[in-house]
mmCIF file of C-alpha atoms in Angstrom:
data_model
loop_
_atom_site.group_PDB
_atom_site.id
_atom_site.type_symbol
_atom_site.label_atom_id
_atom_site.label_comp_id
_atom_site.label_asym_id
_atom_site.label_seq_id
_atom_site.Cartn_x
_atom_site.Cartn_y
_atom_site.Cartn_z
ATOM 1 C CA UNK A 801 0.094 -0.066 -0.053
ATOM 2 C CA UNK A 802 1.443 3.387 -0.869
ATOM 3 C CA UNK A 803 1.575 6.293 1.531
ATOM 4 C CA UNK A 804 -1.165 8.058 -0.258
ATOM 5 C CA UNK A 805 -3.562 5.219 0.121
ATOM 6 C CA UNK A 806 -2.726 5.238 3.849
ATOM 7 C CA UNK A 807 -3.445 8.891 4.050
ATOM 8 C CA UNK A 808 -6.661 8.411 2.390
ATOM 9 C CA UNK A 809 -7.623 5.619 5.025
ATOM 10 C CA UNK A 810 -6.522 7.898 7.874
ATOM 11 C CA UNK A 811 -8.606 10.559 6.379
ATOM 12 C CA UNK A 812 -11.643 8.370 6.238
ATOM 13 C CA UNK A 813 -10.825 7.300 9.855
ATOM 14 C CA UNK A 814 -10.804 11.051 10.895
ATOM 15 C CA UNK A 815 -14.169 11.736 9.245
ATOM 16 C CA UNK A 816 -15.623 8.811 10.957
ATOM 17 C CA UNK A 817 -14.459 9.857 14.306
ATOM 18 C CA UNK A 818 -15.727 13.360 13.754
ATOM 19 C CA UNK A 819 -19.496 12.069 12.498
ATOM 20 C CA UNK A 820 -19.449 9.547 15.577
ATOM 21 C CA UNK A 821 -18.631 12.260 18.212
ATOM 22 C CA UNK A 822 -19.945 15.441 16.730
ATOM 23 C CA UNK A 823 -22.843 13.411 15.476
ATOM 24 C CA UNK A 824 -24.254 13.037 19.020
ATOM 25 C CA UNK A 825 -23.736 16.546 20.178
ATOM 26 C CA UNK A 826 -25.266 17.835 16.922
ATOM 27 C CA UNK A 827 -28.456 15.605 17.832
ATOM 28 C CA UNK A 828 -28.438 16.738 21.407
ATOM 29 C CA UNK A 829 -28.535 20.405 19.980
ATOM 30 C CA UNK A 830 -31.411 19.414 17.735
ATOM 31 C CA UNK A 831 -33.127 17.738 20.868
ATOM 32 C CA UNK A 832 -32.956 21.189 22.989
ATOM 33 C CA UNK A 833 -36.087 22.068 20.973
ATOM 34 C CA UNK A 834 -37.564 18.682 20.241
ATOM 35 C CA UNK A 835 -37.209 16.769 23.589
ATOM 36 C CA UNK A 836 -36.652 19.357 26.451
ATOM 37 C CA UNK A 837 -39.867 20.703 28.054
ATOM 38 C CA UNK A 838 -38.587 23.471 30.237
ATOM 39 C CA UNK A 839 -35.290 25.398 30.967
ATOM 40 C CA UNK A 840 -34.081 22.867 33.252
ATOM 41 C CA UNK A 841 -34.170 19.990 30.713
ATOM 42 C CA UNK A 842 -32.449 22.142 28.237
ATOM 43 C CA UNK A 843 -29.581 22.773 30.664
ATOM 44 C CA UNK A 844 -29.533 19.168 31.464
ATOM 45 C CA UNK A 845 -29.103 18.067 27.580
ATOM 46 C CA UNK A 846 -26.478 20.888 27.037
ATOM 47 C CA UNK A 847 -24.563 19.763 30.111
ATOM 48 C CA UNK A 848 -24.226 16.247 28.941
ATOM 49 C CA UNK A 849 -22.121 17.469 26.082
ATOM 50 C CA UNK A 850 -20.711 20.589 27.873
ATOM 51 C CA UNK A 851 -17.377 18.801 28.678
ATOM 52 C CA UNK A 852 -16.723 17.251 25.564
ATOM 53 C CA UNK A 853 -18.315 19.350 22.436
ATOM 54 C CA UNK A 854 -15.229 21.188 21.729
ATOM 55 C CA UNK A 855 -12.765 18.181 21.939
ATOM 56 C CA UNK A 856 -15.134 16.471 19.558
ATOM 57 C CA UNK A 857 -14.543 19.359 16.882
ATOM 58 C CA UNK A 858 -10.670 18.659 17.234
ATOM 59 C CA UNK A 859 -11.578 15.625 14.814
ATOM 60 C CA UNK A 860 -12.830 18.321 12.208
ATOM 61 C CA UNK A 861 -9.804 20.354 12.625
ATOM 62 C CA UNK A 862 -7.574 17.043 12.164
ATOM 63 C CA UNK A 863 -9.435 15.884 8.996
ATOM 64 C CA UNK A 864 -9.314 19.247 7.364
ATOM 65 C CA UNK A 865 -5.717 19.796 8.156
ATOM 66 C CA UNK A 866 -4.901 15.976 6.984
ATOM 67 C CA UNK A 867 -6.862 16.715 3.698
ATOM 68 C CA UNK A 868 -4.797 20.051 3.217
ATOM 69 C CA UNK A 869 -1.290 18.445 4.005
ATOM 70 C CA UNK A 870 -1.795 14.997 2.219
ATOM 71 C CA UNK A 871 -3.997 15.973 -0.540
ATOM 72 C CA UNK A 872 -3.705 19.802 -1.369
ATOM 73 C CA UNK A 873 -5.342 19.387 -4.799
ATOM 74 C CA UNK A 874 -8.469 17.778 -3.331
ATOM 75 C CA UNK A 875 -8.499 20.433 -0.338
ATOM 76 C CA UNK A 876 -8.199 23.228 -2.993
ATOM 77 C CA UNK A 877 -10.966 22.111 -5.415
ATOM 78 C CA UNK A 878 -13.387 21.030 -2.517
ATOM 79 C CA UNK A 879 -13.236 24.454 -0.433
ATOM 80 C CA UNK A 880 -13.502 26.432 -3.534
ATOM 81 C CA UNK A 881 -16.102 24.392 -5.225
ATOM 82 C CA UNK A 882 -18.163 24.038 -1.794
ATOM 83 C CA UNK A 883 -17.232 27.514 -0.506
ATOM 84 C CA UNK A 884 -20.726 28.695 0.355
ATOM 85 C CA UNK A 885 -22.072 25.562 2.239
ATOM 86 C CA UNK A 886 -18.543 25.071 3.935
ATOM 87 C CA UNK A 887 -18.537 28.714 4.922
ATOM 88 C CA UNK A 888 -21.923 28.279 6.363
ATOM 89 C CA UNK A 889 -21.286 25.325 8.300
ATOM 90 C CA UNK A 890 -18.072 27.434 9.687
ATOM 91 C CA UNK A 891 -20.198 30.286 10.836
ATOM 92 C CA UNK A 892 -22.529 27.770 12.464
ATOM 93 C CA UNK A 893 -19.833 26.146 14.329
ATOM 94 C CA UNK A 894 -18.444 29.482 15.570
ATOM 95 C CA UNK A 895 -21.856 30.694 16.613
ATOM 96 C CA UNK A 896 -22.582 27.252 18.304
ATOM 97 C CA UNK A 897 -19.291 27.666 20.354
ATOM 98 C CA UNK A 898 -20.284 31.249 21.362
ATOM 99 C CA UNK A 899 -23.730 30.099 22.258
ATOM 100 C CA UNK A 900 -22.533 27.419 24.628
ATOM 101 C CA UNK A 901 -20.065 29.967 26.486
ATOM 102 C CA UNK A 902 -22.311 32.994 26.515
ATOM 103 C CA UNK A 903 -25.603 31.389 27.018
ATOM 104 C CA UNK A 904 -25.078 31.535 30.958
ATOM 105 C CA UNK A 905 -23.473 35.072 31.151
ATOM 106 C CA UNK A 906 -26.412 36.721 31.905
ATOM 107 C CA UNK A 907 -29.674 35.695 33.986
ATOM 108 C CA UNK A 908 -32.276 37.188 31.688
ATOM 109 C CA UNK A 909 -34.609 34.636 30.161
ATOM 110 C CA UNK A 910 -34.840 36.266 26.585
ATOM 111 C CA UNK A 911 -30.854 36.248 26.676
ATOM 112 C CA UNK A 912 -30.689 32.616 27.414
ATOM 113 C CA UNK A 913 -33.776 31.735 25.195
ATOM 114 C CA UNK A 914 -32.100 33.272 22.241
ATOM 115 C CA UNK A 915 -28.576 31.601 22.772
ATOM 116 C CA UNK A 916 -30.789 28.223 23.134
ATOM 117 C CA UNK A 917 -32.423 29.175 19.713
ATOM 118 C CA UNK A 918 -28.867 29.624 18.220
ATOM 119 C CA UNK A 919 -27.777 26.266 19.655
ATOM 120 C CA UNK A 920 -30.588 24.509 17.828
ATOM 121 C CA UNK A 921 -30.171 25.936 14.448
ATOM 122 C CA UNK A 922 -26.404 25.591 14.533
ATOM 123 C CA UNK A 923 -26.534 21.965 15.304
ATOM 124 C CA UNK A 924 -29.535 21.296 12.797
ATOM 125 C CA UNK A 925 -27.791 23.238 9.736
ATOM 126 C CA UNK A 926 -24.385 21.659 9.856
ATOM 127 C CA UNK A 927 -26.069 18.192 10.603
ATOM 128 C CA UNK A 928 -27.749 18.654 7.036
ATOM 129 C CA UNK A 929 -25.023 20.307 5.246
ATOM 130 C CA UNK A 930 -22.507 17.628 6.113
ATOM 131 C CA UNK A 931 -24.551 15.174 4.488
ATOM 132 C CA UNK A 932 -25.198 17.238 1.231
ATOM 133 C CA UNK A 933 -21.421 17.807 1.097
ATOM 134 C CA UNK A 934 -20.569 14.234 1.165
ATOM 135 C CA UNK A 935 -23.188 13.400 -0.966
ATOM 136 C CA UNK A 936 -21.738 15.501 -3.715
ATOM 137 C CA UNK A 937 -18.333 14.192 -3.098
ATOM 138 C CA UNK A 938 -19.366 10.789 -3.438
ATOM 139 C CA UNK A 939 -21.742 11.118 -6.204
ATOM 140 C CA UNK A 940 -19.527 13.486 -8.225
ATOM 141 C CA UNK A 941 -19.135 17.089 -9.335
ATOM 142 C CA UNK A 942 -18.418 19.165 -12.379
ATOM 143 C CA UNK A 943 -14.693 19.110 -12.460
ATOM 144 C CA UNK A 944 -12.887 20.279 -15.611
ATOM 145 C CA UNK A 945 -9.443 19.339 -17.053
ATOM 146 C CA UNK A 946 -7.720 21.678 -14.840
ATOM 147 C CA UNK A 947 -8.966 19.939 -11.824
ATOM 148 C CA UNK A 948 -11.238 22.863 -10.912
ATOM 149 C CA UNK A 949 -15.059 22.770 -9.729
ATOM 150 C CA UNK A 950 -17.067 24.650 -12.681
ATOM 151 C CA UNK A 951 -20.514 24.011 -11.075
ATOM 152 C CA UNK A 952 -22.743 26.298 -9.174
ATOM 153 C CA UNK A 953 -24.278 26.334 -5.782
ATOM 154 C CA UNK A 954 -27.684 25.088 -6.984
ATOM 155 C CA UNK A 955 -25.827 21.809 -8.913
ATOM 156 C CA UNK A 956 -24.836 20.866 -5.182
ATOM 157 C CA UNK A 957 -28.647 20.495 -4.421
ATOM 158 C CA UNK A 958 -29.262 17.678 -6.389
ATOM 159 C CA UNK A 959 -31.601 14.746 -5.016
ATOM 160 C CA UNK A 960 -29.000 12.288 -4.195
ATOM 161 C CA UNK A 961 -27.019 14.611 -2.003
ATOM 162 C CA UNK A 962 -30.312 16.136 -0.381
ATOM 163 C CA UNK A 963 -31.086 12.603 0.531
ATOM 164 C CA UNK A 964 -27.705 12.409 2.083
ATOM 165 C CA UNK A 965 -28.504 15.581 4.316
ATOM 166 C CA UNK A 966 -31.765 13.919 5.471
ATOM 167 C CA UNK A 967 -29.756 10.667 6.556
ATOM 168 C CA UNK A 968 -27.356 12.750 8.514
ATOM 169 C CA UNK A 969 -29.722 14.891 10.111
ATOM 170 C CA UNK A 970 -32.084 11.762 11.195
ATOM 171 C CA UNK A 971 -29.038 9.732 12.061
ATOM 172 C CA UNK A 972 -27.221 12.177 14.207
ATOM 173 C CA UNK A 973 -30.498 13.359 15.948
ATOM 174 C CA UNK A 974 -31.131 9.619 16.554
ATOM 175 C CA UNK A 975 -27.546 9.076 17.970
ATOM 176 C CA UNK A 976 -28.157 12.334 20.149
ATOM 177 C CA UNK A 977 -31.453 10.725 21.464
ATOM 178 C CA UNK A 978 -29.624 7.590 22.483
ATOM 179 C CA UNK A 979 -26.673 9.448 24.007
ATOM 180 C CA UNK A 980 -29.205 11.498 26.031
ATOM 181 C CA UNK A 981 -30.892 8.528 27.474
ATOM 182 C CA UNK A 982 -27.509 6.968 28.250
ATOM 183 C CA UNK A 983 -26.412 10.367 29.937
ATOM 184 C CA UNK A 984 -29.463 11.315 32.002
ATOM 185 C CA UNK A 985 -31.850 10.030 34.668
ATOM 186 C CA UNK A 986 -35.608 10.630 35.324
ATOM 187 C CA UNK A 987 -38.541 11.496 33.083
ATOM 188 C CA UNK A 988 -36.190 13.086 30.318
ATOM 189 C CA UNK A 989 -34.121 9.639 29.986
ATOM 190 C CA UNK A 990 -37.319 7.669 29.631
ATOM 191 C CA UNK A 991 -38.652 10.191 26.891
ATOM 192 C CA UNK A 992 -35.321 10.302 25.299
ATOM 193 C CA UNK A 993 -35.790 6.456 24.836
ATOM 194 C CA UNK A 994 -39.029 6.909 22.948
ATOM 195 C CA UNK A 995 -38.091 9.636 20.996
ATOM 196 C CA UNK A 996 -35.097 7.519 19.902
ATOM 197 C CA UNK A 997 -37.418 4.819 18.752
ATOM 198 C CA UNK A 998 -39.270 7.058 16.447
ATOM 199 C CA UNK A 999 -35.933 8.956 15.162
ATOM 200 C CA UNK A 1000 -34.329 5.542 14.416
ATOM 201 C CA UNK A 1001 -36.984 4.517 12.260
ATOM 202 C CA UNK A 1002 -36.937 7.715 10.252
ATOM 203 C CA UNK A 1003 -33.227 7.341 10.051
ATOM 204 C CA UNK A 1004 -33.525 3.654 8.949
ATOM 205 C CA UNK A 1005 -35.835 4.467 6.078
ATOM 206 C CA UNK A 1006 -33.567 7.383 4.989
ATOM 207 C CA UNK A 1007 -30.341 5.613 5.586
ATOM 208 C CA UNK A 1008 -31.471 2.508 3.491
ATOM 209 C CA UNK A 1009 -32.773 4.253 0.535
ATOM 210 C CA UNK A 1010 -29.346 6.430 0.486
ATOM 211 C CA UNK A 1011 -26.974 3.622 0.954
ATOM 212 C CA UNK A 1012 -28.833 1.316 -1.509
ATOM 213 C CA UNK A 1013 -28.750 4.130 -4.188
ATOM 214 C CA UNK A 1014 -25.211 4.464 -3.598
ATOM 215 C CA UNK A 1015 -24.679 0.834 -3.622
ATOM 216 C CA UNK A 1016 -26.339 0.295 -7.110
ATOM 217 C CA UNK A 1017 -24.667 3.189 -8.645
ATOM 218 C CA UNK A 1018 -21.134 2.949 -7.502
ATOM 219 C CA UNK A 1019 -20.794 0.051 -5.025
ATOM 220 C CA UNK A 1020 -18.628 -3.421 -4.973
ATOM 221 C CA UNK A 1021 -18.392 -6.085 -2.802
ATOM 222 C CA UNK A 1022 -16.597 -4.369 0.161
ATOM 223 C CA UNK A 1023 -19.052 -1.461 0.136
ATOM 224 C CA UNK A 1024 -22.010 -3.911 0.235
ATOM 225 C CA UNK A 1025 -20.505 -5.464 3.304
ATOM 226 C CA UNK A 1026 -19.979 -2.080 4.981
ATOM 227 C CA UNK A 1027 -23.699 -1.414 3.964
ATOM 228 C CA UNK A 1028 -25.184 -4.676 5.604
ATOM 229 C CA UNK A 1029 -22.897 -3.818 8.840
ATOM 230 C CA UNK A 1030 -24.643 -0.377 9.160
ATOM 231 C CA UNK A 1031 -27.972 -1.646 8.287
ATOM 232 C CA UNK A 1032 -27.685 -4.478 10.854
ATOM 233 C CA UNK A 1033 -26.090 -2.116 13.368
ATOM 234 C CA UNK A 1034 -28.952 0.374 13.137
ATOM 235 C CA UNK A 1035 -31.536 -2.507 13.776
ATOM 236 C CA UNK A 1036 -29.432 -3.522 16.618
ATOM 237 C CA UNK A 1037 -29.483 -0.083 17.911
ATOM 238 C CA UNK A 1038 -33.238 0.186 18.009
ATOM 239 C CA UNK A 1039 -33.591 -3.286 19.712
ATOM 240 C CA UNK A 1040 -31.112 -2.180 22.317
ATOM 241 C CA UNK A 1041 -32.914 1.064 23.025
ATOM 242 C CA UNK A 1042 -36.218 -0.825 22.967
ATOM 243 C CA UNK A 1043 -34.896 -3.109 25.971
ATOM 244 C CA UNK A 1044 -33.357 -0.096 27.877
ATOM 245 C CA UNK A 1045 -30.003 -1.108 27.320
ATOM 246 C CA UNK A 1046 -28.773 2.282 26.450
ATOM 247 C CA UNK A 1047 -25.020 1.560 26.496
ATOM 248 C CA UNK A 1048 -25.334 -1.112 23.626
ATOM 249 C CA UNK A 1049 -27.887 1.339 21.611
ATOM 250 C CA UNK A 1050 -25.220 4.000 21.672
ATOM 251 C CA UNK A 1051 -22.526 1.604 20.550
ATOM 252 C CA UNK A 1052 -24.655 0.248 17.715
ATOM 253 C CA UNK A 1053 -25.645 3.658 16.692
ATOM 254 C CA UNK A 1054 -22.030 4.709 16.594
ATOM 255 C CA UNK A 1055 -21.321 1.613 14.494
ATOM 256 C CA UNK A 1056 -23.995 2.358 12.078
ATOM 257 C CA UNK A 1057 -22.571 5.855 11.558
ATOM 258 C CA UNK A 1058 -18.751 4.354 11.173
ATOM 259 C CA UNK A 1059 -20.152 1.791 8.769
ATOM 260 C CA UNK A 1060 -21.949 4.093 6.750
ATOM 261 C CA UNK A 1061 -19.107 6.743 6.479
ATOM 262 C CA UNK A 1062 -16.749 3.605 5.491
ATOM 263 C CA UNK A 1063 -19.076 2.586 3.007
ATOM 264 C CA UNK A 1064 -18.922 6.053 1.218
ATOM 265 C CA UNK A 1065 -15.084 5.936 1.279
ATOM 266 C CA UNK A 1066 -15.131 2.381 -0.085
ATOM 267 C CA UNK A 1067 -17.271 3.594 -3.076
ATOM 268 C CA UNK A 1068 -15.075 6.707 -3.568
ATOM 269 C CA UNK A 1069 -11.759 5.257 -3.623
ATOM 270 C CA UNK A 1070 -9.121 5.464 -5.772
ATOM 271 C CA UNK A 1071 -11.035 8.770 -6.281
ATOM 272 C CA UNK A 1072 -11.131 11.674 -3.825
ATOM 273 C CA UNK A 1073 -13.637 13.836 -6.133
ATOM 274 C CA UNK A 1074 -15.001 12.193 -9.073
ATOM 275 C CA UNK A 1075 -15.984 14.434 -12.082
ATOM 276 C CA UNK A 1076 -19.117 14.122 -13.557
ATOM 277 C CA UNK A 1077 -17.928 15.818 -16.931
ATOM 278 C CA UNK A 1078 -15.060 13.375 -17.785
ATOM 279 C CA UNK A 1079 -13.965 10.379 -15.636
ATOM 280 C CA UNK A 1080 -10.392 10.879 -16.599
ATOM 281 C CA UNK A 1081 -10.796 14.531 -14.799
ATOM 282 C CA UNK A 1082 -11.545 13.126 -11.521
ATOM 283 C CA UNK A 1083 -9.311 13.904 -8.542
ATOM 284 C CA UNK A 1084 -7.742 10.527 -7.130
ATOM 285 C CA UNK A 1085 -5.368 9.622 -4.355
ATOM 286 C CA UNK A 1086 -2.509 9.595 -6.726
ATOM 287 C CA UNK A 1087 -3.006 12.927 -8.714
ATOM 288 C CA UNK A 1088 -4.272 14.821 -5.608
ATOM 289 C CA UNK A 1089 -1.596 13.877 -3.263
ATOM 290 C CA UNK A 1090 1.453 15.489 -1.656
ATOM 291 C CA UNK A 1091 4.950 14.468 -2.552
ATOM 292 C CA UNK A 1092 6.065 10.994 -1.093
ATOM 293 C CA UNK A 1093 8.404 12.653 1.344
ATOM 294 C CA UNK A 1094 5.799 15.002 2.648
ATOM 295 C CA UNK A 1095 3.454 12.095 3.334
ATOM 296 C CA UNK A 1096 6.575 10.283 5.071
ATOM 297 C CA UNK A 1097 6.935 13.277 7.645
ATOM 298 C CA UNK A 1098 3.227 13.542 8.219
ATOM 299 C CA UNK A 1099 3.076 9.873 8.774
ATOM 300 C CA UNK A 1100 5.712 10.147 11.669
ATOM 301 C CA UNK A 1101 4.293 13.046 13.287
ATOM 302 C CA UNK A 1102 0.789 11.465 13.277
ATOM 303 C CA UNK A 1103 2.094 8.445 14.743
ATOM 304 C CA UNK A 1104 3.379 10.124 17.652
ATOM 305 C CA UNK A 1105 0.654 12.676 18.183
ATOM 306 C CA UNK A 1106 -2.618 11.119 17.358
ATOM 307 C CA UNK A 1107 -2.428 8.219 20.069
ATOM 308 C CA UNK A 1108 -1.745 10.896 22.908
ATOM 309 C CA UNK A 1109 -4.615 12.962 21.602
ATOM 310 C CA UNK A 1110 -6.957 9.872 21.563
ATOM 311 C CA UNK A 1111 -6.077 8.945 24.923
ATOM 312 C CA UNK A 1112 -6.649 12.330 26.438
ATOM 313 C CA UNK A 1113 -10.021 12.519 24.954
ATOM 314 C CA UNK A 1114 -10.921 8.923 26.051
ATOM 315 C CA UNK A 1115 -9.957 9.860 29.634
ATOM 316 C CA UNK A 1116 -12.189 13.111 29.354
ATOM 317 C CA UNK A 1117 -15.194 10.897 28.605
ATOM 318 C CA UNK A 1118 -14.294 8.583 31.476
ATOM 319 C CA UNK A 1119 -13.979 11.551 33.892
ATOM 320 C CA UNK A 1120 -17.491 12.766 32.844
ATOM 321 C CA UNK A 1121 -19.135 9.529 32.623
ATOM 322 C CA UNK A 1122 -21.918 9.897 35.252
ATOM 323 C CA UNK A 1123 -25.478 10.621 34.441
ATOM 324 C CA UNK A 1124 -27.007 13.865 35.211
ATOM 325 C CA UNK A 1125 -30.788 15.107 35.980
ATOM 326 C CA UNK A 1126 -32.969 18.047 36.616
ATOM 327 C CA UNK A 1127 -32.094 17.473 40.445
ATOM 328 C CA UNK A 1128 -28.466 18.383 39.514
ATOM 329 C CA UNK A 1129 -29.610 21.845 38.111
ATOM 330 C CA UNK A 1130 -29.764 24.723 40.523
ATOM 331 C CA UNK A 1131 -32.926 26.842 40.483
ATOM 332 C CA UNK A 1132 -31.313 29.950 40.069
ATOM 333 C CA UNK A 1133 -30.313 31.218 36.673
ATOM 334 C CA UNK A 1134 -26.908 32.553 37.590
ATOM 335 C CA UNK A 1135 -23.760 32.253 35.686
ATOM 336 C CA UNK A 1136 -22.295 29.865 38.341
ATOM 337 C CA UNK A 1137 -25.445 27.541 38.397
ATOM 338 C CA UNK A 1138 -25.861 27.645 34.767
ATOM 339 C CA UNK A 1139 -22.284 27.025 33.515
ATOM 340 C CA UNK A 1140 -21.996 25.098 30.162
ATOM 341 C CA UNK A 1141 -19.317 22.464 31.058
ATOM 342 C CA UNK A 1142 -20.017 21.500 34.920
ATOM 343 C CA UNK A 1143 -18.911 18.254 36.383
ATOM 344 C CA UNK A 1144 -21.789 15.597 35.877
ATOM 345 C CA UNK A 1145 -22.373 15.355 39.429
ATOM 346 C CA UNK A 1146 -22.699 19.120 40.279
#
């Protein structure tokens, strides 16, 4: 296996980790409107991801940085062609981070309600847009002989990509509902389980349609295996959720996301951005990669740094593993009582 193939696999791994982790906190953000009945329950949901949401975004930075360094042609074409949707995602992530940090800075109800609304929309929009973006990457876009995107924004809003956006929205929200049932106690836990059952069915319909479309149009034997794993894991997640086995349900919903992302990258390889104008104009792992020396240096750096970062993040999840409920939320709307990143037992 060549180094550019190794880095394609590593980038696929980084995107898988990002969607697994950021997927449930996008889902929690959406659930602040769908699941929470009052201010205390919204605070409970936000506090379940308070200690980890910013760490989850490290995976996005790593994926973007690895793409820039390992496949500069891919990065240039992707970010120039998808400029507006990626800019909108970036703005959402910035506003979302500000909302988490500033929501509790003042006690006024209107102030906090506005930031909570911002959390909802800046969680929902990226959940949809990432699906649309990857739908276009896998499905192919208008790339000319100079390896430049020559389509428009409306070209990105095709039926296949829009279905991909529905898949990521429903799947991430289901993943978030399962995470909420795993991390909370009391009535909100039970309602999260019931909502996860409904969301899981919606995600199953959208995901099966999207993955089947992908398999028929671009798949092979390996992608078919990944599709079967994704569907089986989603069914298992629904069953575990119904039985009240939240840990297993969360693990299986995560496997669903991982297998679905793996399927997309399997159908994509050896391309990184297929051209719909001429197959020979597609960006591939060969013509879009950096020099072998650059990839070699990157491999050594990643081999040293990546295990340390992953170990630290795993330790963070272990420290903040306890469940929380409304009984852990103080009544007074003060900055101290309503901090976005408390310990789960506070």
